[in-house]
Amino acid sequence: MAASAQSVPGRLDRKVVVDTNVILFDALAINKFHSADIYIPFSVIEEIDRFKRDLGENGRNARHFSRFVDVLREKGSLAQGVALENSKSYVFVISDFHFSGLPPEMNLGIPDHRILATAFTLMRENPKAKVELITKDINLRIKADVFGIDANDYDPENTHLEDMYKGIKEIDLDPGQIDGFYKDRGLELDEHKFFANQYLIMKDKANPNHSAIGRYDGKLNRIVPLISPTDSVWGIHPRNMEQSFAFDALLNDELLFVSLVGKAGTGKTLLALAAGLHKTLDEGRFQRLLVSRPIFPMGRDIGYLPGDVEQKLNPWMQPIFDNVEFLLGADKKAAGRAQELINQGMLNIEPLTYIRGRSIPSQYLIVDESQNLTPHEIKTIVTRAGQGTKVVLTGDSFQIDNPYIDASNSGLTYSVERFKGQRISAHVSLTKGERSELAELAANIL
């Protein structure tokens, strides 16, 4: 590609080059950069054009972005920059003929290198400006660093995993306060500030063995006891304090959004399924238990599996069936009982692929493996909830298979932070594994 004497157009001192994967992650990402010249390389437009035929989330984001840019095109010249009123920025679609004076290592036959070349040229022609490449591709950020280009991940709602809201807080109280909590079945602590539905571990300042656990009810402005069923819930008893907190959130009809985060073996999915079956079949509080999960294979894609759609989906839905059959009984008839519940319409297990556009009223909706979802996908799912529906998200932020997200910007982490302190939501982080001694050891050392 020949060099051109024409300089790269621009208006502001901050210049942002956006990679394709950022747009596939968030179709309207360019609205998140304030007071900047935002450059969409021609190579990105070409890649977006290839993705727009995809039937999944990438395709939807590609099409949404194309429509958005087409609206901008009608307002002015994308080559000269079109203003974004809300962010006080300008959007440019820049072609490759601007490249000049590139390092020999930049092979312009590679799309990523053409994106790098855009940032490099902007940096060379605007020495006083702040030039930034935004990409979710780690290797591209490494390459950018080699050429002295400032490259960053796209993280508009950045939340470090270690800083994520845990949903649990430990406080020290006087012995009389703990005794009063047991006696009055509640306790008011005006001197402390808590989030609504935050779970509390209350310890005696003088005697560590004297303690209590409860949940802060924001409506009553007091700490209240947990919901503790006298009998097991489908054969399940909480094995530790965290599971007691989780059961309280799962069985509380006033809490319509619950998130459970924890490593493998902490009981997230099993507890949610037990509570869902109890609320649906035993109490009749919900019309149906709907369990769903995203499809992200660790190996070959779904298309390589034989059979019809149901047969293709079975391997991805099998972990849910395993847990349901465990709750229904250890004998060989459990599978038949699970299928009978499905035939009766009381239980439905399906992939998230089919949830878009639906309205889901009066159901207990469990979204398993939700760490693989983007914030936009989480919003799509939760906004499907109709009147009387409860949504439960479960996931492990350390087991993300989606190549476009990580622990800090997954939809699960995002939703935990955004729903923090809301009157109808609760969150519990589970850390103690209960699946087996071997599973707990493996989770900790491997």
CSV table of C-alpha atoms in Angstrom, one decimal:
chain,number,residue,atom,x,y,z
A,1,MET,CA,0.0,0.0,0.0
A,2,ALA,CA,1.5,3.3,-1.1
A,3,ALA,CA,2.3,6.0,1.3
A,4,SER,CA,0.3,9.2,1.0
A,5,ALA,CA,1.3,12.8,1.6
A,6,GLN,CA,-2.2,13.4,2.9
A,7,SER,CA,-2.2,13.5,6.8
A,8,VAL,CA,-4.6,11.6,8.9
A,9,PRO,CA,-7.7,13.8,9.7
A,10,GLY,CA,-8.4,14.7,13.3
A,11,ARG,CA,-9.9,17.3,15.6
A,12,LEU,CA,-8.9,16.5,19.2
A,13,ASP,CA,-5.7,15.8,21.1
A,14,ARG,CA,-6.9,12.4,22.3
A,15,LYS,CA,-7.0,9.8,19.6
A,16,VAL,CA,-8.4,6.3,20.0
A,17,VAL,CA,-8.1,3.4,17.5
A,18,VAL,CA,-10.7,0.7,18.0
A,19,ASP,CA,-10.1,-3.0,17.2
A,20,THR,CA,-12.8,-5.4,15.8
A,21,ASN,CA,-13.1,-7.5,19.0
A,22,VAL,CA,-14.1,-4.4,21.0
A,23,ILE,CA,-17.1,-3.9,18.7
A,24,LEU,CA,-18.0,-7.6,18.8
A,25,PHE,CA,-17.9,-7.3,22.6
A,26,ASP,CA,-20.0,-4.1,22.7
A,27,ALA,CA,-21.6,-2.8,19.5
A,28,LEU,CA,-21.8,0.8,20.9
A,29,ALA,CA,-18.4,0.9,22.5
A,30,ILE,CA,-17.4,4.0,20.5
A,31,ASN,CA,-19.9,5.9,22.7
A,32,LYS,CA,-17.8,5.1,25.8
A,33,PHE,CA,-14.8,7.2,24.8
A,34,HIS,CA,-15.3,10.9,25.7
A,35,SER,CA,-13.7,13.9,24.1
A,36,ALA,CA,-11.6,11.9,21.6
A,37,ASP,CA,-11.1,11.3,17.9
A,38,ILE,CA,-12.2,7.7,17.5
A,39,TYR,CA,-10.7,5.9,14.5
A,40,ILE,CA,-12.3,2.8,12.9
A,41,PRO,CA,-9.7,1.3,10.6
A,42,PHE,CA,-10.9,0.2,7.2
A,43,SER,CA,-9.7,-3.3,8.1
A,44,VAL,CA,-12.2,-3.4,11.0
A,45,ILE,CA,-15.1,-2.5,8.8
A,46,GLU,CA,-14.1,-5.4,6.5
A,47,GLU,CA,-13.9,-7.8,9.5
A,48,ILE,CA,-17.3,-6.6,10.8
A,49,ASP,CA,-18.8,-7.2,7.4
A,50,ARG,CA,-17.7,-10.9,7.6
A,51,PHE,CA,-19.1,-11.3,11.1
A,52,LYS,CA,-22.5,-9.7,10.4
A,53,ARG,CA,-23.8,-13.1,8.9
A,54,ASP,CA,-23.0,-14.9,12.2
A,55,LEU,CA,-26.2,-16.1,14.0
A,56,GLY,CA,-24.8,-15.6,17.5
A,57,GLU,CA,-24.0,-12.6,19.6
A,58,ASN,CA,-21.0,-11.6,17.5
A,59,GLY,CA,-23.3,-11.3,14.5
A,60,ARG,CA,-25.9,-9.3,16.3
A,61,ASN,CA,-23.2,-6.8,17.5
A,62,ALA,CA,-21.7,-6.6,14.1
A,63,ARG,CA,-25.1,-5.7,12.5
A,64,HIS,CA,-25.9,-3.3,15.3
A,65,PHE,CA,-22.6,-1.5,14.8
A,66,SER,CA,-23.0,-1.3,11.0
A,67,ARG,CA,-26.5,0.3,11.4
A,68,PHE,CA,-25.1,2.7,14.0
A,69,VAL,CA,-22.3,3.8,11.7
A,70,ASP,CA,-24.6,4.1,8.8
A,71,VAL,CA,-26.7,6.6,10.7
A,72,LEU,CA,-23.5,8.6,11.4
A,73,ARG,CA,-22.7,8.5,7.7
A,74,GLU,CA,-26.0,10.3,7.0
A,75,LYS,CA,-25.0,13.1,9.3
A,76,GLY,CA,-21.7,13.8,7.6
A,77,SER,CA,-18.4,12.5,6.1
A,78,LEU,CA,-16.9,9.6,8.1
A,79,ALA,CA,-13.6,10.4,6.4
A,80,GLN,CA,-13.6,13.9,7.9
A,81,GLY,CA,-15.2,12.9,11.2
A,82,VAL,CA,-18.8,12.8,12.5
A,83,ALA,CA,-19.6,14.2,15.9
A,84,LEU,CA,-21.0,12.1,18.7
A,85,GLU,CA,-23.1,14.6,20.7
A,86,ASN,CA,-23.3,12.7,23.9
A,87,SER,CA,-19.6,11.9,24.3
A,88,LYS,CA,-18.2,15.1,22.6
A,89,SER,CA,-16.2,12.8,20.3
A,90,TYR,CA,-15.7,12.4,16.6
A,91,VAL,CA,-15.8,9.2,14.6
A,92,PHE,CA,-13.5,8.6,11.6
A,93,VAL,CA,-13.4,5.6,9.3
A,94,ILE,CA,-9.8,5.7,8.1
A,95,SER,CA,-8.5,3.9,5.0
A,96,ASP,CA,-5.1,2.2,4.7
A,97,PHE,CA,-3.6,4.6,2.2
A,98,HIS,CA,-2.6,6.9,5.0
A,99,PHE,CA,0.2,4.5,6.1
A,100,SER,CA,3.7,5.8,5.7
A,101,GLY,CA,7.1,5.2,7.3
A,102,LEU,CA,6.1,1.9,8.9
A,103,PRO,CA,8.6,-0.4,10.5
A,104,PRO,CA,9.5,-3.4,8.3
A,105,GLU,CA,8.0,-5.9,10.8
A,106,MET,CA,4.5,-4.5,10.1
A,107,ASN,CA,3.2,-6.9,7.4
A,108,LEU,CA,0.2,-5.0,6.0
A,109,GLY,CA,-1.2,-8.3,4.6
A,110,ILE,CA,-2.2,-9.1,8.2
A,111,PRO,CA,-5.4,-7.3,9.4
A,112,ASP,CA,-4.0,-6.8,13.0
A,113,HIS,CA,-0.9,-5.2,11.5
A,114,ARG,CA,-3.0,-2.7,9.6
A,115,ILE,CA,-4.8,-1.8,12.8
A,116,LEU,CA,-1.4,-1.3,14.4
A,117,ALA,CA,-0.3,0.7,11.4
A,118,THR,CA,-3.2,3.1,11.9
A,119,ALA,CA,-2.2,3.7,15.5
A,120,PHE,CA,1.5,4.0,14.6
A,121,THR,CA,0.7,6.6,11.8
A,122,LEU,CA,-1.5,8.6,14.2
A,123,MET,CA,1.3,8.6,16.8
A,124,ARG,CA,3.9,9.7,14.3
A,125,GLU,CA,1.8,12.5,12.7
A,126,ASN,CA,0.5,13.8,16.1
A,127,PRO,CA,3.5,13.7,18.5
A,128,LYS,CA,1.7,15.9,21.0
A,129,ALA,CA,-1.5,13.9,21.1
A,130,LYS,CA,-2.4,11.0,23.3
A,131,VAL,CA,-2.8,8.0,20.9
A,132,GLU,CA,-4.4,4.8,22.3
A,133,LEU,CA,-5.2,1.5,20.8
A,134,ILE,CA,-8.2,-0.3,22.4
A,135,THR,CA,-8.2,-4.0,21.9
A,136,LYS,CA,-9.3,-7.2,23.7
A,137,ASP,CA,-6.5,-9.1,21.9
A,138,ILE,CA,-3.7,-9.7,24.4
A,139,ASN,CA,-1.2,-10.5,21.6
A,140,LEU,CA,-2.0,-7.3,19.7
A,141,ARG,CA,-1.4,-5.3,22.9
A,142,ILE,CA,2.0,-7.0,23.2
A,143,LYS,CA,2.8,-6.1,19.6
A,144,ALA,CA,1.7,-2.5,20.1
A,145,ASP,CA,4.1,-2.2,23.1
A,146,VAL,CA,7.0,-3.3,20.9
A,147,PHE,CA,6.3,-0.3,18.6
A,148,GLY,CA,5.8,2.1,21.5
A,149,ILE,CA,2.0,2.3,21.0
A,150,ASP,CA,-0.1,2.7,24.1
A,151,ALA,CA,-2.6,-0.2,24.0
A,152,ASN,CA,-5.3,-1.0,26.6
A,153,ASP,CA,-8.1,-3.5,27.1
A,154,TYR,CA,-11.7,-2.3,26.6
A,155,ASP,CA,-13.0,-2.3,30.1
A,156,PRO,CA,-15.7,0.4,30.6
A,157,GLU,CA,-17.0,-1.2,33.8
A,158,ASN,CA,-13.6,-2.5,35.1
A,159,THR,CA,-14.0,-4.4,38.4
A,160,HIS,CA,-11.0,-6.3,39.7
A,161,LEU,CA,-12.1,-9.7,40.9
A,162,GLU,CA,-10.4,-9.2,44.3
A,163,ASP,CA,-12.5,-6.0,44.8
A,164,MET,CA,-15.8,-7.6,43.7
A,165,TYR,CA,-18.6,-7.4,46.3
A,166,LYS,CA,-18.7,-10.6,48.3
A,167,GLY,CA,-22.2,-10.2,49.8
A,168,ILE,CA,-20.9,-11.2,53.2
A,169,LYS,CA,-19.5,-9.1,56.0
A,170,GLU,CA,-18.1,-9.9,59.5
A,171,ILE,CA,-18.7,-7.6,62.4
A,172,ASP,CA,-17.8,-7.6,66.1
A,173,LEU,CA,-20.6,-7.0,68.6
A,174,ASP,CA,-21.1,-6.9,72.4
A,175,PRO,CA,-22.4,-10.1,74.0
A,176,GLY,CA,-25.7,-8.5,74.8
A,177,GLN,CA,-26.3,-7.5,71.2
A,178,ILE,CA,-25.9,-11.1,70.0
A,179,ASP,CA,-28.2,-12.3,72.8
A,180,GLY,CA,-30.7,-9.7,71.8
A,181,PHE,CA,-30.6,-10.8,68.2
A,182,TYR,CA,-31.6,-14.4,69.3
A,183,LYS,CA,-34.2,-13.2,71.7
A,184,ASP,CA,-35.9,-10.6,69.5
A,185,ARG,CA,-35.2,-12.4,66.2
A,186,GLY,CA,-33.7,-9.2,64.9
A,187,LEU,CA,-31.2,-6.5,65.7
A,188,GLU,CA,-30.9,-2.8,64.7
A,189,LEU,CA,-27.4,-1.4,64.4
A,190,ASP,CA,-27.7,2.3,63.5
A,191,GLU,CA,-23.9,2.8,64.0
A,192,HIS,CA,-23.1,0.4,61.1
A,193,LYS,CA,-23.8,0.8,57.4
A,194,PHE,CA,-24.7,-2.2,55.3
A,195,PHE,CA,-25.9,-3.0,51.8
A,196,ALA,CA,-29.5,-4.2,51.4
A,197,ASN,CA,-29.6,-8.0,51.8
A,198,GLN,CA,-25.9,-8.2,52.8
A,199,TYR,CA,-25.2,-11.3,54.9
A,200,LEU,CA,-23.6,-10.8,58.3
A,201,ILE,CA,-21.4,-12.8,60.6
A,202,MET,CA,-21.8,-11.4,64.0
A,203,LYS,CA,-19.1,-12.3,66.5
A,204,ASP,CA,-18.8,-11.7,70.2
A,205,LYS,CA,-15.8,-9.4,70.9
A,206,ALA,CA,-14.9,-11.3,74.0
A,207,ASN,CA,-15.9,-14.9,73.1
A,208,PRO,CA,-15.3,-16.0,69.4
A,209,ASN,CA,-17.5,-19.1,70.0
A,210,HIS,CA,-20.5,-16.9,70.7
A,211,SER,CA,-21.8,-15.7,67.3
A,212,ALA,CA,-24.8,-15.4,65.0
A,213,ILE,CA,-25.5,-15.0,61.3
A,214,GLY,CA,-28.2,-13.0,59.6
A,215,ARG,CA,-29.2,-10.8,56.7
A,216,TYR,CA,-29.6,-7.1,56.7
A,217,ASP,CA,-33.1,-6.2,55.6
A,218,GLY,CA,-32.9,-2.7,54.0
A,219,LYS,CA,-36.7,-2.3,54.1
A,220,LEU,CA,-36.9,-2.9,57.9
A,221,ASN,CA,-33.5,-1.4,58.6
A,222,ARG,CA,-32.5,-4.3,60.8
A,223,ILE,CA,-30.6,-7.6,60.8
A,224,VAL,CA,-33.0,-10.5,60.5
A,225,PRO,CA,-32.5,-14.3,60.9
A,226,LEU,CA,-32.0,-16.5,57.8
A,227,ILE,CA,-34.7,-18.7,56.2
A,228,SER,CA,-33.8,-22.1,57.6
A,229,PRO,CA,-36.1,-25.0,56.5
A,230,THR,CA,-36.7,-27.5,59.3
A,231,ASP,CA,-36.4,-30.3,56.7
A,232,SER,CA,-33.9,-30.8,53.9
A,233,VAL,CA,-34.6,-29.2,50.6
A,234,TRP,CA,-34.8,-32.1,48.1
A,235,GLY,CA,-32.3,-34.0,50.3
A,236,ILE,CA,-29.9,-31.0,50.6
A,237,HIS,CA,-28.8,-29.4,53.8
A,238,PRO,CA,-26.4,-26.5,53.9
A,239,ARG,CA,-23.0,-27.8,54.8
A,240,ASN,CA,-21.4,-24.5,55.8
A,241,MET,CA,-22.3,-20.9,56.6
A,242,GLU,CA,-21.9,-19.7,53.0
A,243,GLN,CA,-24.4,-22.3,51.8
A,244,SER,CA,-26.8,-21.2,54.5
A,245,PHE,CA,-26.6,-17.7,53.1
A,246,ALA,CA,-27.1,-19.0,49.6
A,247,PHE,CA,-30.2,-21.0,50.6
A,248,ASP,CA,-31.7,-17.9,52.3
A,249,ALA,CA,-31.3,-15.9,49.1
A,250,LEU,CA,-32.6,-18.7,46.9
A,251,LEU,CA,-35.7,-19.4,49.1
A,252,ASN,CA,-36.6,-15.8,49.8
A,253,ASP,CA,-39.6,-14.8,47.6
A,254,GLU,CA,-38.8,-11.1,48.0
A,255,LEU,CA,-35.4,-11.5,46.4
A,256,LEU,CA,-35.9,-11.7,42.6
A,257,PHE,CA,-32.3,-11.5,41.5
A,258,VAL,CA,-29.7,-13.8,43.1
A,259,SER,CA,-26.1,-14.3,42.1
A,260,LEU,CA,-23.9,-17.1,43.4
A,261,VAL,CA,-20.1,-17.0,42.6
A,262,GLY,CA,-17.7,-19.7,43.6
A,263,LYS,CA,-15.1,-22.2,42.5
A,264,ALA,CA,-16.0,-25.7,41.3
A,265,GLY,CA,-17.6,-27.9,44.0
A,266,THR,CA,-19.0,-25.1,46.3
A,267,GLY,CA,-22.5,-26.2,45.5
A,268,LYS,CA,-23.7,-23.2,43.4
A,269,THR,CA,-25.7,-25.2,40.8
A,270,LEU,CA,-26.9,-27.9,43.2
A,271,LEU,CA,-28.3,-25.4,45.7
A,272,ALA,CA,-30.0,-23.4,43.1
A,273,LEU,CA,-31.6,-26.4,41.5
A,274,ALA,CA,-32.8,-27.8,44.9
A,275,ALA,CA,-34.3,-24.4,45.8
A,276,GLY,CA,-35.9,-24.1,42.4
A,277,LEU,CA,-37.5,-27.5,42.6
A,278,HIS,CA,-38.7,-26.8,46.1
A,279,LYS,CA,-40.3,-23.5,45.1
A,280,THR,CA,-41.8,-24.9,41.9
A,281,LEU,CA,-42.9,-28.4,42.8
A,282,ASP,CA,-43.4,-28.3,46.5
A,283,GLU,CA,-44.7,-24.8,47.1
A,284,GLY,CA,-46.1,-24.0,43.7
A,285,ARG,CA,-44.7,-20.5,43.9
A,286,PHE,CA,-43.5,-20.6,40.3
A,287,GLN,CA,-45.1,-22.3,37.3
A,288,ARG,CA,-41.9,-23.8,36.0
A,289,LEU,CA,-38.2,-24.2,36.7
A,290,LEU,CA,-36.2,-23.1,33.7
A,291,VAL,CA,-32.5,-23.9,33.7
A,292,SER,CA,-30.2,-22.5,31.0
A,293,ARG,CA,-26.5,-22.1,30.2
A,294,PRO,CA,-24.4,-20.7,27.5
A,295,ILE,CA,-22.7,-23.0,25.0
A,296,PHE,CA,-18.9,-22.5,25.1
A,297,PRO,CA,-17.1,-25.8,24.2
A,298,MET,CA,-13.6,-26.4,25.6
A,299,GLY,CA,-12.9,-28.5,22.5
A,300,ARG,CA,-14.7,-28.9,19.2
A,301,ASP,CA,-17.7,-26.8,18.4
A,302,ILE,CA,-21.4,-28.0,18.5
A,303,GLY,CA,-21.5,-28.4,14.8
A,304,TYR,CA,-19.2,-31.4,14.8
A,305,LEU,CA,-21.6,-33.4,17.0
A,306,PRO,CA,-23.9,-35.9,15.2
A,307,GLY,CA,-27.7,-35.9,15.4
A,308,ASP,CA,-30.5,-33.4,15.6
A,309,VAL,CA,-30.5,-30.2,17.7
A,310,GLU,CA,-31.5,-32.0,20.9
A,311,GLN,CA,-28.8,-34.6,20.5
A,312,LYS,CA,-26.2,-31.9,19.7
A,313,LEU,CA,-27.2,-29.9,22.9
A,314,ASN,CA,-27.2,-32.9,25.3
A,315,PRO,CA,-23.4,-32.8,26.0
A,316,TRP,CA,-23.7,-29.2,27.1
A,317,MET,CA,-26.8,-29.6,29.1
A,318,GLN,CA,-25.7,-32.9,30.7
A,319,PRO,CA,-24.2,-31.2,33.8
A,320,ILE,CA,-27.7,-29.9,34.6
A,321,PHE,CA,-29.3,-33.2,34.1
A,322,ASP,CA,-26.7,-34.8,36.3
A,323,ASN,CA,-27.6,-32.5,39.2
A,324,VAL,CA,-31.3,-32.8,38.7
A,325,GLU,CA,-31.0,-36.6,38.7
A,326,PHE,CA,-28.9,-36.5,41.8
A,327,LEU,CA,-31.7,-34.5,43.6
A,328,LEU,CA,-34.4,-36.8,42.3
A,329,GLY,CA,-32.6,-39.9,43.6
A,330,ALA,CA,-29.6,-42.1,43.2
A,331,ASP,CA,-31.5,-45.0,41.6
A,332,LYS,CA,-31.9,-45.7,37.9
A,333,LYS,CA,-35.4,-44.3,37.9
A,334,ALA,CA,-34.1,-40.7,38.5
A,335,ALA,CA,-33.6,-40.1,34.7
A,336,GLY,CA,-37.1,-41.2,34.0
A,337,ARG,CA,-38.5,-38.9,36.7
A,338,ALA,CA,-36.5,-35.9,35.3
A,339,GLN,CA,-37.9,-36.6,31.8
A,340,GLU,CA,-41.4,-36.8,33.3
A,341,LEU,CA,-41.0,-33.4,34.8
A,342,ILE,CA,-39.9,-32.1,31.4
A,343,ASN,CA,-42.9,-33.7,29.7
A,344,GLN,CA,-45.2,-32.1,32.2
A,345,GLY,CA,-43.8,-28.7,31.6
A,346,MET,CA,-42.6,-28.3,35.2
A,347,LEU,CA,-38.9,-28.4,34.3
A,348,ASN,CA,-37.2,-27.0,31.2
A,349,ILE,CA,-33.5,-27.3,30.4
A,350,GLU,CA,-32.3,-25.4,27.4
A,351,PRO,CA,-29.4,-23.3,26.0
A,352,LEU,CA,-29.4,-19.5,26.2
A,353,THR,CA,-29.4,-19.4,22.4
A,354,TYR,CA,-33.2,-19.5,22.5
A,355,ILE,CA,-33.9,-16.9,25.2
A,356,ARG,CA,-33.7,-13.7,23.1
A,357,GLY,CA,-37.0,-12.1,22.4
A,358,ARG,CA,-38.9,-14.2,24.9
A,359,SER,CA,-41.0,-13.0,27.9
A,360,ILE,CA,-40.6,-15.3,30.9
A,361,PRO,CA,-43.3,-14.8,33.6
A,362,SER,CA,-43.8,-16.7,36.9
A,363,GLN,CA,-40.7,-18.9,36.5
A,364,TYR,CA,-37.6,-19.8,38.5
A,365,LEU,CA,-34.8,-19.1,36.0
A,366,ILE,CA,-31.4,-20.4,36.7
A,367,VAL,CA,-28.5,-19.3,34.4
A,368,ASP,CA,-25.6,-21.6,35.0
A,369,GLU,CA,-22.0,-20.9,33.9
A,370,SER,CA,-22.9,-17.2,33.6
A,371,GLN,CA,-19.3,-16.1,33.9
A,372,ASN,CA,-19.1,-16.8,30.1
A,373,LEU,CA,-21.7,-14.1,29.3
A,374,THR,CA,-21.0,-10.4,28.4
A,375,PRO,CA,-22.7,-7.6,30.3
A,376,HIS,CA,-25.0,-7.1,27.3
A,377,GLU,CA,-26.0,-10.7,27.3
A,378,ILE,CA,-26.7,-10.6,31.0
A,379,LYS,CA,-28.9,-7.6,30.4
A,380,THR,CA,-30.7,-9.4,27.6
A,381,ILE,CA,-31.4,-12.4,29.9
A,382,VAL,CA,-32.6,-10.5,33.0
A,383,THR,CA,-34.8,-8.2,31.0
A,384,ARG,CA,-36.7,-11.3,29.7
A,385,ALA,CA,-38.0,-11.8,33.3
A,386,GLY,CA,-41.7,-11.3,33.4
A,387,GLN,CA,-44.0,-10.7,36.4
A,388,GLY,CA,-43.2,-13.1,39.3
A,389,THR,CA,-40.0,-14.5,37.8
A,390,LYS,CA,-36.9,-15.0,39.9
A,391,VAL,CA,-33.5,-15.0,38.2
A,392,VAL,CA,-30.5,-16.9,39.7
A,393,LEU,CA,-27.0,-16.5,38.2
A,394,THR,CA,-24.3,-19.0,39.1
A,395,GLY,CA,-20.7,-19.1,37.9
A,396,ASP,CA,-17.0,-19.3,38.6
A,397,SER,CA,-15.0,-16.3,37.5
A,398,PHE,CA,-11.9,-18.4,37.2
A,399,GLN,CA,-13.3,-20.7,34.6
A,400,ILE,CA,-14.1,-18.4,31.7
A,401,ASP,CA,-14.2,-20.0,28.2
A,402,ASN,CA,-15.4,-16.9,26.3
A,403,PRO,CA,-12.3,-15.5,24.4
A,404,TYR,CA,-13.7,-12.0,24.5
A,405,ILE,CA,-14.1,-11.5,28.3
A,406,ASP,CA,-12.1,-12.1,31.5
A,407,ALA,CA,-12.9,-12.1,35.2
A,408,SER,CA,-13.0,-8.3,35.5
A,409,ASN,CA,-15.4,-7.6,32.7
A,410,SER,CA,-17.6,-10.7,32.5
A,411,GLY,CA,-21.4,-10.2,32.8
A,412,LEU,CA,-21.4,-12.1,36.1
A,413,THR,CA,-19.0,-9.7,37.7
A,414,TYR,CA,-20.7,-6.7,36.1
A,415,SER,CA,-24.1,-7.7,37.4
A,416,VAL,CA,-22.9,-8.4,40.9
A,417,GLU,CA,-21.6,-4.9,41.2
A,418,ARG,CA,-24.6,-3.2,39.5
A,419,PHE,CA,-27.2,-5.1,41.6
A,420,LYS,CA,-25.2,-4.5,44.9
A,421,GLY,CA,-27.5,-3.0,47.5
A,422,GLN,CA,-30.7,-3.3,45.5
A,423,ARG,CA,-33.8,-4.1,47.5
A,424,ILE,CA,-34.8,-7.2,45.5
A,425,SER,CA,-31.3,-8.7,45.0
A,426,ALA,CA,-28.7,-10.6,46.9
A,427,HIS,CA,-25.3,-12.0,46.3
A,428,VAL,CA,-23.2,-14.7,48.0
A,429,SER,CA,-19.6,-15.6,47.3
A,430,LEU,CA,-18.9,-19.3,48.1
A,431,THR,CA,-15.3,-20.4,48.8
A,432,LYS,CA,-15.6,-23.7,50.6
A,433,GLY,CA,-15.8,-26.8,48.4
A,434,GLU,CA,-18.2,-29.5,49.4
A,435,ARG,CA,-18.2,-31.8,46.4
A,436,SER,CA,-15.5,-34.1,47.7
A,437,GLU,CA,-12.2,-34.1,49.4
A,438,LEU,CA,-10.5,-34.8,46.0
A,439,ALA,CA,-12.4,-32.0,44.2
A,440,GLU,CA,-11.6,-29.5,46.9
A,441,LEU,CA,-7.9,-30.4,46.8
A,442,ALA,CA,-7.8,-30.2,43.0
A,443,ALA,CA,-9.6,-26.8,43.0
A,444,ASN,CA,-7.0,-25.4,45.5
A,445,ILE,CA,-3.7,-26.8,44.1
A,446,LEU,CA,-4.2,-27.3,40.4
